[in-house]
Short mmCIF file of N, CA and C in Angstrom, two decimals:
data_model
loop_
_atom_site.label_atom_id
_atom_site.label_comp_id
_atom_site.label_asym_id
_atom_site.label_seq_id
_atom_site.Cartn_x
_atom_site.Cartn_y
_atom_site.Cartn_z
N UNK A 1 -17.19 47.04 -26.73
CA UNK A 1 -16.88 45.90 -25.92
C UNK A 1 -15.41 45.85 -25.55
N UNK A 2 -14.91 46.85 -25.75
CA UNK A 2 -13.71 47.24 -25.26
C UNK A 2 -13.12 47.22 -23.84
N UNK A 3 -12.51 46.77 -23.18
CA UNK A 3 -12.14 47.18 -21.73
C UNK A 3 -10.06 48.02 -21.81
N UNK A 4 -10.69 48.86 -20.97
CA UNK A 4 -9.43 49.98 -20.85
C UNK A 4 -8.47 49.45 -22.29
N UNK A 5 -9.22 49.78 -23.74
CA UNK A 5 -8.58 50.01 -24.96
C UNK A 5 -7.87 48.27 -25.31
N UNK A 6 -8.18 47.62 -24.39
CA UNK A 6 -7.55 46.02 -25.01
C UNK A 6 -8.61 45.46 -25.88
N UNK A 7 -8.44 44.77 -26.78
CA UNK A 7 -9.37 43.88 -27.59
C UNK A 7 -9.65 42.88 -26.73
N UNK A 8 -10.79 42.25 -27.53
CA UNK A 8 -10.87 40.54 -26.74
C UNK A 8 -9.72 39.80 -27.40
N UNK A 9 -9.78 39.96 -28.12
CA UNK A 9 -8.03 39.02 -28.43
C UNK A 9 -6.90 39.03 -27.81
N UNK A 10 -6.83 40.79 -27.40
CA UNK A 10 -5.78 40.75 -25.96
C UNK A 10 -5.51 40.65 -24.99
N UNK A 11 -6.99 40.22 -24.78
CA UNK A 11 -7.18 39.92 -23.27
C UNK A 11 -7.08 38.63 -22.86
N UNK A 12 -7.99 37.67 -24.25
CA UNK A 12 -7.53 36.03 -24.36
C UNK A 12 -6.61 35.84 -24.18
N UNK A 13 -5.52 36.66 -24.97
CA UNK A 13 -3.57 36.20 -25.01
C UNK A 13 -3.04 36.42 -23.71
N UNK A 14 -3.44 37.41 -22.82
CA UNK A 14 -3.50 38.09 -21.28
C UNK A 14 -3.63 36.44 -20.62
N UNK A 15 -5.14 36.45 -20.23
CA UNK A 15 -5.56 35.66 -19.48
C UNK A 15 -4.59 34.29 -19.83
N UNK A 16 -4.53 33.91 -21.34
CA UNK A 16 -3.96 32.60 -21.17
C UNK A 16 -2.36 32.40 -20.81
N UNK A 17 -1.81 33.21 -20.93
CA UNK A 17 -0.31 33.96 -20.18
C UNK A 17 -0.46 33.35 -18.73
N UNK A 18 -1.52 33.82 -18.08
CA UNK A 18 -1.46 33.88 -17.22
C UNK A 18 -1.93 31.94 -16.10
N UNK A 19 -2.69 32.08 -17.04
CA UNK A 19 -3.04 30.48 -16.59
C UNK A 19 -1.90 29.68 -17.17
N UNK A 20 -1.40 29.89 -17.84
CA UNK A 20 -0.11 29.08 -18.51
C UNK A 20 0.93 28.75 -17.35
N UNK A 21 1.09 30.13 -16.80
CA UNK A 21 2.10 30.36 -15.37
C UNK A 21 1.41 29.76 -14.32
N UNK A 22 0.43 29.58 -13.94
CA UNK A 22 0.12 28.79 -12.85
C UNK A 22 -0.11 27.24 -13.16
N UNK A 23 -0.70 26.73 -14.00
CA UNK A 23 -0.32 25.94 -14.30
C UNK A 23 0.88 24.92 -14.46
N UNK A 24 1.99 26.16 -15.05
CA UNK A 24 3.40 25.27 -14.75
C UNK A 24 3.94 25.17 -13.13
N UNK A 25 3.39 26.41 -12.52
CA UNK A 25 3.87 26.45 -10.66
C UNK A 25 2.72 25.07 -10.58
N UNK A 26 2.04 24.70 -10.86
CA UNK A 26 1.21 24.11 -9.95
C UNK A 26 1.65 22.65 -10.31
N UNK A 27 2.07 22.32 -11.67
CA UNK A 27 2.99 20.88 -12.33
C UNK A 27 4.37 20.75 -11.57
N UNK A 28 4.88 21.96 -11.27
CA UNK A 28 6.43 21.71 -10.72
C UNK A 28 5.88 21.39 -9.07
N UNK A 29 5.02 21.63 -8.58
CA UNK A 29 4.77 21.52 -7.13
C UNK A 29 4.37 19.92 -7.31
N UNK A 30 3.50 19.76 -7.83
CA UNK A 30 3.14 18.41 -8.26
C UNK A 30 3.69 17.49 -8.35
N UNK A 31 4.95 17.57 -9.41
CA UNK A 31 5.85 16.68 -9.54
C UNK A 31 7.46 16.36 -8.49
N UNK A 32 7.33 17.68 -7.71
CA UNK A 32 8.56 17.45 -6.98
C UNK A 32 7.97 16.81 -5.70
N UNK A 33 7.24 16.97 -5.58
CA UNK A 33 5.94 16.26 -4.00
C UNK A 33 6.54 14.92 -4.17
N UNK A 34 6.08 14.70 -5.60
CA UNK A 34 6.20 13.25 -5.86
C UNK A 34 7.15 12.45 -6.21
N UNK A 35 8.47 12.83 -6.91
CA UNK A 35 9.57 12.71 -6.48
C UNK A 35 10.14 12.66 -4.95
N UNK A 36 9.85 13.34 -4.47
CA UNK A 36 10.60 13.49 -2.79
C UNK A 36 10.00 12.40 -2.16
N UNK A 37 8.34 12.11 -2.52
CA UNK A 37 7.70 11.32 -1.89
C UNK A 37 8.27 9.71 -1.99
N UNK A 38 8.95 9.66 -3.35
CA UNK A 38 8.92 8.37 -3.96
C UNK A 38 10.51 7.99 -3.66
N UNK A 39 11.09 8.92 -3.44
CA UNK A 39 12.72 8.75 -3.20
C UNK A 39 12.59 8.65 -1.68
N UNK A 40 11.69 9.08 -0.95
CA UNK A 40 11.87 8.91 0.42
C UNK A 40 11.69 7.58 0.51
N UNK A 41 10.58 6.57 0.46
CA UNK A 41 9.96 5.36 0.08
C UNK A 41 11.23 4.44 0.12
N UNK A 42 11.69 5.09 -1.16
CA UNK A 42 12.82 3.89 -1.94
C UNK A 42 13.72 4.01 -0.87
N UNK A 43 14.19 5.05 -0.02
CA UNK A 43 15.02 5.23 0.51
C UNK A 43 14.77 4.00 2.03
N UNK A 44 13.52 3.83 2.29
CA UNK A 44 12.76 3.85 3.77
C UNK A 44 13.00 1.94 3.05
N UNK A 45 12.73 1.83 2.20
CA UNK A 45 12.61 0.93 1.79
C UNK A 45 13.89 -0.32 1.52
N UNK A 46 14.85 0.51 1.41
CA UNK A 46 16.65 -0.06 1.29
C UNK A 46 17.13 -0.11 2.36
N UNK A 47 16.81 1.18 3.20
CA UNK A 47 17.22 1.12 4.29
C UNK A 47 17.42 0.07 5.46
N UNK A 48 15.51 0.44 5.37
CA UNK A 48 15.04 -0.37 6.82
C UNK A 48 14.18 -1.21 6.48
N UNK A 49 13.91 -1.86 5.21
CA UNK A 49 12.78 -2.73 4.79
C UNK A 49 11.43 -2.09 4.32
N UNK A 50 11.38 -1.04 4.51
CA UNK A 50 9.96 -0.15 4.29
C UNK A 50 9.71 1.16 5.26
N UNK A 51 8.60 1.62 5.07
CA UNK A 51 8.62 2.92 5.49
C UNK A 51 7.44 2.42 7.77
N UNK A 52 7.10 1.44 6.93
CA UNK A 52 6.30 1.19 8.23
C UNK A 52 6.65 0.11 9.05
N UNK A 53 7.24 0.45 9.97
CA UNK A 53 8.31 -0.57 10.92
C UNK A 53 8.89 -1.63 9.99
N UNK A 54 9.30 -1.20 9.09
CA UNK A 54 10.05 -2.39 8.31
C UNK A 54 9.39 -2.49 6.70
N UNK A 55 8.23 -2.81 6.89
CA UNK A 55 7.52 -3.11 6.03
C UNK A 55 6.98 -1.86 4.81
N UNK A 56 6.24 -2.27 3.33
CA UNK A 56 5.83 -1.67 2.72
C UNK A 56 5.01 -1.41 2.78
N UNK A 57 4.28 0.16 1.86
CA UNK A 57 2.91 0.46 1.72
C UNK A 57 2.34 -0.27 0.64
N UNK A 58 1.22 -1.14 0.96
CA UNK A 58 0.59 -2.00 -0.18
C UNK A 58 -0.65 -1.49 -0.31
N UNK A 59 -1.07 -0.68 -1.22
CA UNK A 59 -2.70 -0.68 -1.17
C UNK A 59 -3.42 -0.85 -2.27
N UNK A 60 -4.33 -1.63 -2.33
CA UNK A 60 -5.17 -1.60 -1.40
C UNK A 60 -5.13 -2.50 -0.46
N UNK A 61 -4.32 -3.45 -0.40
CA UNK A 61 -4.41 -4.86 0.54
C UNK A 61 -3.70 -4.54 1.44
N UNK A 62 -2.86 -3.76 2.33
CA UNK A 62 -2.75 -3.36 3.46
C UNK A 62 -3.71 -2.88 4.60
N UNK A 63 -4.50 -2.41 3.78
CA UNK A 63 -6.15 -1.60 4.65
C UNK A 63 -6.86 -2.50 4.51
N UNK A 64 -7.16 -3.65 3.63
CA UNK A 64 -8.37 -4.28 3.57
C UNK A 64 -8.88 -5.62 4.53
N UNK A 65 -9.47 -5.80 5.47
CA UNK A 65 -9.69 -6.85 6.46
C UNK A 65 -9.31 -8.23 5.57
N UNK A 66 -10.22 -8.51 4.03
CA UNK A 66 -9.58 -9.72 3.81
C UNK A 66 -8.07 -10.15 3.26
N UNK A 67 -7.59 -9.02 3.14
CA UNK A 67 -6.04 -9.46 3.28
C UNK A 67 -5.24 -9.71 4.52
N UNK A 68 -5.47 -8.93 5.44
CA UNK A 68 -5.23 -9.10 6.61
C UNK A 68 -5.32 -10.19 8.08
N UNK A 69 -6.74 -10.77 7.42
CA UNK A 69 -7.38 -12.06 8.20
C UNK A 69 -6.66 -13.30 8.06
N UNK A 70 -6.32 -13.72 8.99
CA UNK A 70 -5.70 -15.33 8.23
C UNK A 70 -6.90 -16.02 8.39
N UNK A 71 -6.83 -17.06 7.60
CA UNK A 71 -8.20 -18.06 7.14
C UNK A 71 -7.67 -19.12 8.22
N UNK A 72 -8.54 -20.25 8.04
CA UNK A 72 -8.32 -21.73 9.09
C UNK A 72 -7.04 -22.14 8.91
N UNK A 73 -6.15 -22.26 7.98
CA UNK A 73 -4.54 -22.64 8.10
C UNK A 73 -3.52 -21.61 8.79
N UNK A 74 -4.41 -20.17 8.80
CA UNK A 74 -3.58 -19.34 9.71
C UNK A 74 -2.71 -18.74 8.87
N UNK A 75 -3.23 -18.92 7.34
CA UNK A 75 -2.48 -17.55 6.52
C UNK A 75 -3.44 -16.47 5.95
N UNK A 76 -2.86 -15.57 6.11
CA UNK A 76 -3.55 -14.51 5.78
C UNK A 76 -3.17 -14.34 4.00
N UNK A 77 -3.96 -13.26 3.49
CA UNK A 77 -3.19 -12.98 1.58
C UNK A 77 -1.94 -12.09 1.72
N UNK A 78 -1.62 -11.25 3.07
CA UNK A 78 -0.83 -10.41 2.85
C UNK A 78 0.62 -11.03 2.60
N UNK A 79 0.86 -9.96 1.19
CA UNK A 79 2.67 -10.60 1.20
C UNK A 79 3.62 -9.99 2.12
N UNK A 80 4.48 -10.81 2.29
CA UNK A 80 5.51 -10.61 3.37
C UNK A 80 6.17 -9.14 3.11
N UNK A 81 6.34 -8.75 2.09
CA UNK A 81 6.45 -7.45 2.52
C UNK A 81 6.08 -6.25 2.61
N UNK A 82 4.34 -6.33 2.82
CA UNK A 82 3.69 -5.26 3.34
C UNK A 82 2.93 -5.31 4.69
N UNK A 83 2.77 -3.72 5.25
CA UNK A 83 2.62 -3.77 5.97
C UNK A 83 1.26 -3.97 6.34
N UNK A 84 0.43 -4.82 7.32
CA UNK A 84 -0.37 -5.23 7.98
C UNK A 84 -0.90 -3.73 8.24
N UNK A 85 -1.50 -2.64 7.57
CA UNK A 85 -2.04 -1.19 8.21
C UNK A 85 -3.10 -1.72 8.85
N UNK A 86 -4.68 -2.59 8.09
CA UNK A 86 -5.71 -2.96 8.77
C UNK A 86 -5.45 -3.43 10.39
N UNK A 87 -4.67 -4.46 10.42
CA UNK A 87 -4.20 -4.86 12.09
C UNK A 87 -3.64 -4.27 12.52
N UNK A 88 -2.63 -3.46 12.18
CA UNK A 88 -1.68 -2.75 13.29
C UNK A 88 -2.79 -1.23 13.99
N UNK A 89 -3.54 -0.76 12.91
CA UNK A 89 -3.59 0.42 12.81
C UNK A 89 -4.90 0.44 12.91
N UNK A 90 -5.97 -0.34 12.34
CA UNK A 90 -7.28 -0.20 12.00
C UNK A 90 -8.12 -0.54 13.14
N UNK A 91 -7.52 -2.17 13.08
CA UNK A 91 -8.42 -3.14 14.06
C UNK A 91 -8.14 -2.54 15.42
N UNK A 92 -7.69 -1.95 15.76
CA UNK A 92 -7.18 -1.32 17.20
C UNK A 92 -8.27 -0.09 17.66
N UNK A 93 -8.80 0.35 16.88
CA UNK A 93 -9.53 1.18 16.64
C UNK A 93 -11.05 0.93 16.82
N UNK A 94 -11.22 -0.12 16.68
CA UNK A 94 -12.62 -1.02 16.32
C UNK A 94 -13.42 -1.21 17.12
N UNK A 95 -14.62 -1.54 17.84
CA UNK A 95 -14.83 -2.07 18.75
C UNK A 95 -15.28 -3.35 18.40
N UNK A 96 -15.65 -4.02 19.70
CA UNK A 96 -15.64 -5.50 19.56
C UNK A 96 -16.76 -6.22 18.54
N UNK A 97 -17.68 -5.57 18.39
CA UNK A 97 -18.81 -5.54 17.63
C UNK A 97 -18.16 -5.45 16.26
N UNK A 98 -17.79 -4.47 15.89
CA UNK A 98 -17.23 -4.32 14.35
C UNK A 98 -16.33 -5.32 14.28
N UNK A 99 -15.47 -5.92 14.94
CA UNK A 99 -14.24 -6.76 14.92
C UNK A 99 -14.64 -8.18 14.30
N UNK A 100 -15.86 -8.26 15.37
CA UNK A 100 -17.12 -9.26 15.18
C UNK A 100 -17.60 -9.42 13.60
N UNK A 101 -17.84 -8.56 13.39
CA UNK A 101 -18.37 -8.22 11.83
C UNK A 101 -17.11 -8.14 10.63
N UNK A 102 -16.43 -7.91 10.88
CA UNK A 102 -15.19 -8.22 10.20
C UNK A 102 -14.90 -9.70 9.71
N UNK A 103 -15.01 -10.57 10.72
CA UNK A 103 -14.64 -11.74 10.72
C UNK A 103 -14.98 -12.71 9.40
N UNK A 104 -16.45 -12.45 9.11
CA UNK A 104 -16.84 -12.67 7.85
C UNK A 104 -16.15 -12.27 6.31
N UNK A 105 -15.18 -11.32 6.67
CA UNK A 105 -14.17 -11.09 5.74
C UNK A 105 -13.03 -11.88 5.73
N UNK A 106 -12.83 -12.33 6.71
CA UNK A 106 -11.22 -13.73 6.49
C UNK A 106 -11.45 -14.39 5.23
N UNK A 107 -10.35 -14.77 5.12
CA UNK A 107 -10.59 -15.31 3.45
C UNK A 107 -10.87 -16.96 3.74
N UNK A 108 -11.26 -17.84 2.30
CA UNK A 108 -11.55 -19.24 2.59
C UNK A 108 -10.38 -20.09 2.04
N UNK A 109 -10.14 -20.96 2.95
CA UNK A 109 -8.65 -21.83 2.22
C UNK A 109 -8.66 -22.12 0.75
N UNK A 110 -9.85 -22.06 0.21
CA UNK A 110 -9.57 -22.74 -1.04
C UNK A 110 -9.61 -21.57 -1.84
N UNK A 111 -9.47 -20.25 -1.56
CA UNK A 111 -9.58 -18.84 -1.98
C UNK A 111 -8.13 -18.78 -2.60
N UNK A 112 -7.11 -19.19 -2.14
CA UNK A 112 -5.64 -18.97 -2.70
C UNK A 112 -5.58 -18.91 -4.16
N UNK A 113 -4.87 -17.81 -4.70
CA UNK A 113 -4.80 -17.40 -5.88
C UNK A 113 -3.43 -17.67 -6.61
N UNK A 114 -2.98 -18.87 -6.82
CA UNK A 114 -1.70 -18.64 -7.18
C UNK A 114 -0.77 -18.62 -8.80
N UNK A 115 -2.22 -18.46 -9.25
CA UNK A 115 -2.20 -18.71 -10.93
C UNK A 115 -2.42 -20.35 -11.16
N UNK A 116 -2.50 -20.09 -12.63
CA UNK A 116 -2.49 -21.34 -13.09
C UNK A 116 -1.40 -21.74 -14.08
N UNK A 117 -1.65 -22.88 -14.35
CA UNK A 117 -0.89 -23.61 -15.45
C UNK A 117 -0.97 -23.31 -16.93
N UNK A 118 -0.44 -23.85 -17.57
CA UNK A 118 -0.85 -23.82 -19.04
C UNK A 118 -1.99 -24.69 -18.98
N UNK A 119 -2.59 -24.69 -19.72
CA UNK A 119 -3.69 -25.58 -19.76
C UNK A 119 -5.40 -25.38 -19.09
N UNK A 120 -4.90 -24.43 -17.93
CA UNK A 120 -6.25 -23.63 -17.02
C UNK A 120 -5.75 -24.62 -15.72
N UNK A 121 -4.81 -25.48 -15.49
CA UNK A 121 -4.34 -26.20 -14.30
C UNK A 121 -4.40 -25.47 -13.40
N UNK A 122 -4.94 -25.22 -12.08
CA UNK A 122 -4.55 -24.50 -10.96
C UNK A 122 -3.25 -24.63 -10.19
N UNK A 123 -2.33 -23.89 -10.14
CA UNK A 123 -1.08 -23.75 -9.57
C UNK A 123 -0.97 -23.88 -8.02
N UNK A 124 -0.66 -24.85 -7.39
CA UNK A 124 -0.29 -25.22 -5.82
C UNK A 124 0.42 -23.72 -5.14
N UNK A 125 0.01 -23.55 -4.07
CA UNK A 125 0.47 -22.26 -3.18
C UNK A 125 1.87 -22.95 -2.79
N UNK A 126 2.80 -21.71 -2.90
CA UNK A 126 3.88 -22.54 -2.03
C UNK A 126 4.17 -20.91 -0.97
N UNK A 127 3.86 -21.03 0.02
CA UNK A 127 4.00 -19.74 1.24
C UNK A 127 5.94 -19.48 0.75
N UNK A 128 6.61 -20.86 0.97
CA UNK A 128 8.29 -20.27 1.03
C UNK A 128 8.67 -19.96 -0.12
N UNK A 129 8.53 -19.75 -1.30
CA UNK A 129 8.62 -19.06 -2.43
C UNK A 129 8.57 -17.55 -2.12
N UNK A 130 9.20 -16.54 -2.76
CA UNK A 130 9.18 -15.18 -2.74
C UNK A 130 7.60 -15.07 -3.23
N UNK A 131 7.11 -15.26 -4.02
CA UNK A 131 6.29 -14.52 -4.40
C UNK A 131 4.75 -14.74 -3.71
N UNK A 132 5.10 -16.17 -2.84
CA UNK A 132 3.67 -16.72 -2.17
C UNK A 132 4.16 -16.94 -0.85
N UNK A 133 5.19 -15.71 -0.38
CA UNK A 133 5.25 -15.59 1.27
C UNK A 133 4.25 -14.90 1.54
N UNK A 134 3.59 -15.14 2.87
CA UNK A 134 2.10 -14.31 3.26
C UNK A 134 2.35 -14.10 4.59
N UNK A 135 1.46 -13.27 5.55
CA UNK A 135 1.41 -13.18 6.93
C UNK A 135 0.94 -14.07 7.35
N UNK A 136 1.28 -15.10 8.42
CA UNK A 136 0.42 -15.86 9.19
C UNK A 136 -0.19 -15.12 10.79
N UNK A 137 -0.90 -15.98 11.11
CA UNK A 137 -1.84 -15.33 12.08
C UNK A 137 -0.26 -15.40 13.41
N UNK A 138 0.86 -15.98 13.24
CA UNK A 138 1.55 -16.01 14.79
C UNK A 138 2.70 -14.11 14.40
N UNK A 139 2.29 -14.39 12.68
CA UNK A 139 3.21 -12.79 12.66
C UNK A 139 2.11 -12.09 13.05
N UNK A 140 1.38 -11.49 12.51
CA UNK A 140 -0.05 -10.34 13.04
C UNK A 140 0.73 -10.03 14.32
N UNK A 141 0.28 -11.31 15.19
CA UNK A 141 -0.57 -11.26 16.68
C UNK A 141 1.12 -10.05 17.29
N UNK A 142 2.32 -10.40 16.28
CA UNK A 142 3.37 -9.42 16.85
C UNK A 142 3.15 -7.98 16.81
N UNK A 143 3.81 -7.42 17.95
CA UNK A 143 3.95 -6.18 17.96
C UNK A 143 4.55 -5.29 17.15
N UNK A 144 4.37 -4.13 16.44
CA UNK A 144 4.55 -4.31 14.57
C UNK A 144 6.03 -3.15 15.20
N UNK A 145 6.59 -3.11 16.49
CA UNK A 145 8.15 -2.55 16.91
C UNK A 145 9.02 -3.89 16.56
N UNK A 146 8.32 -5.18 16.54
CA UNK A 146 9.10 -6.16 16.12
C UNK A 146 9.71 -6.03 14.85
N UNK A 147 9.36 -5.84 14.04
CA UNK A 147 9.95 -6.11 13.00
C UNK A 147 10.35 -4.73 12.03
N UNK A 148 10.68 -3.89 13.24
CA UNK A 148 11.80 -2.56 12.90
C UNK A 148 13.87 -3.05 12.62
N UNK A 149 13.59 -4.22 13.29
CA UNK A 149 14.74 -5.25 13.67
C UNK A 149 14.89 -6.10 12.31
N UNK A 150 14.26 -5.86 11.34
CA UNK A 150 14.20 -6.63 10.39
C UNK A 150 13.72 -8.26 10.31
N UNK A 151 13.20 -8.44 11.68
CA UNK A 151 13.14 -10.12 11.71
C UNK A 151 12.49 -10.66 10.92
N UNK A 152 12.20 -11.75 10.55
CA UNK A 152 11.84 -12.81 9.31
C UNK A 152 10.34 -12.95 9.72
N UNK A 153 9.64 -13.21 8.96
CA UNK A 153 7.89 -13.74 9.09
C UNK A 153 8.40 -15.23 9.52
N UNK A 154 7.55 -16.03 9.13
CA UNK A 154 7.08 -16.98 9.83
C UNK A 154 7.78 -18.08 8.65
N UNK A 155 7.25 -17.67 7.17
CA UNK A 155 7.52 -18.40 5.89
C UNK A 155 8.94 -17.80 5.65
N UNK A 156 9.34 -16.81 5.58
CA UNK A 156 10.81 -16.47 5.26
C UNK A 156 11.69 -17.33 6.33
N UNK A 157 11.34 -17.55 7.13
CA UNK A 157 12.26 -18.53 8.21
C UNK A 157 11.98 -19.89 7.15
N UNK A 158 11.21 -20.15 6.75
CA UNK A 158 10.78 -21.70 6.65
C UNK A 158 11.99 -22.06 5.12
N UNK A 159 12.22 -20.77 4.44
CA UNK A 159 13.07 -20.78 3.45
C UNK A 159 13.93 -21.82 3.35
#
């Protein structure tokens, strides 16, 4: 069971030599992707507000219709600083039928998530707070070259 005079033991030590080396090429490719990827970001992100006309990559709630939808008060869940991908990018794409069918995804006013209290109290939304700024339906409807300019949402003005 010999092959050209190596043992199986030397061939194990062979082979795993060898997967050892690709393995590490394939971790260093891996990890510098992702470095470059993540320093570009941070970079896109200090810069100019984000990598997408201003704004950040949020996902999953950037792609998803019910983040994107504003409900009957005309806010949507998305936070102010990501980017709208579903509307800018998705819904454009759609036809009127699917758009149609979408709609059933807007979220319901009383859907707002803003934590609670001690006690299990439900916590009041406040939009001009950092952490409960959202898109309203008059930012969407903008053209997403607007806010390469850095301009304010709707609630960051209201600050």
């Amino acid at each position: 069971m010999k092959e050209s005079g190596m043992s199986n033991e030397e061939l194990l030590k062979k082979e795993q030599t060898r997967n050892r080396g690709r393995l590490r090429t394939t971790a260093y490719a891996f990890f510098a992707t992702l470095i470059g990827t993540m320093s570009w970001a941070s970079y896109m992100d200090a810069t100019y507000g984000g990598p997408v006309h201003g704004k950040g990559f949020c996902f999953p709630a950037g792609i998803m219709p019910a983040y994107n939808l504003p409900d009957a008060e005309g806010n949507a869940r998305l936070p102010c600083n990501c980017a709208p991908l579903y509307k800018w990018y998705l819904e454009p794409l759609m036809s009127s039928e699917q758009k149609d069918s979408m709609l059933g995804a807007a979220p319901k006013v009383d859907s707002k998530n803003c934590g609670r209290l001690m006690g299990g109290v439900k916590k009041d939304c406040d939009p001009r707070t950092v952490g409960g700024c959202v898109w309203t339906a008059e930012d969407l409807a903008k053209d997403p070259s607007a806010w390469e300019q850095r301009q304010e949402l709707y609630w960051e003005r209201q600050r």
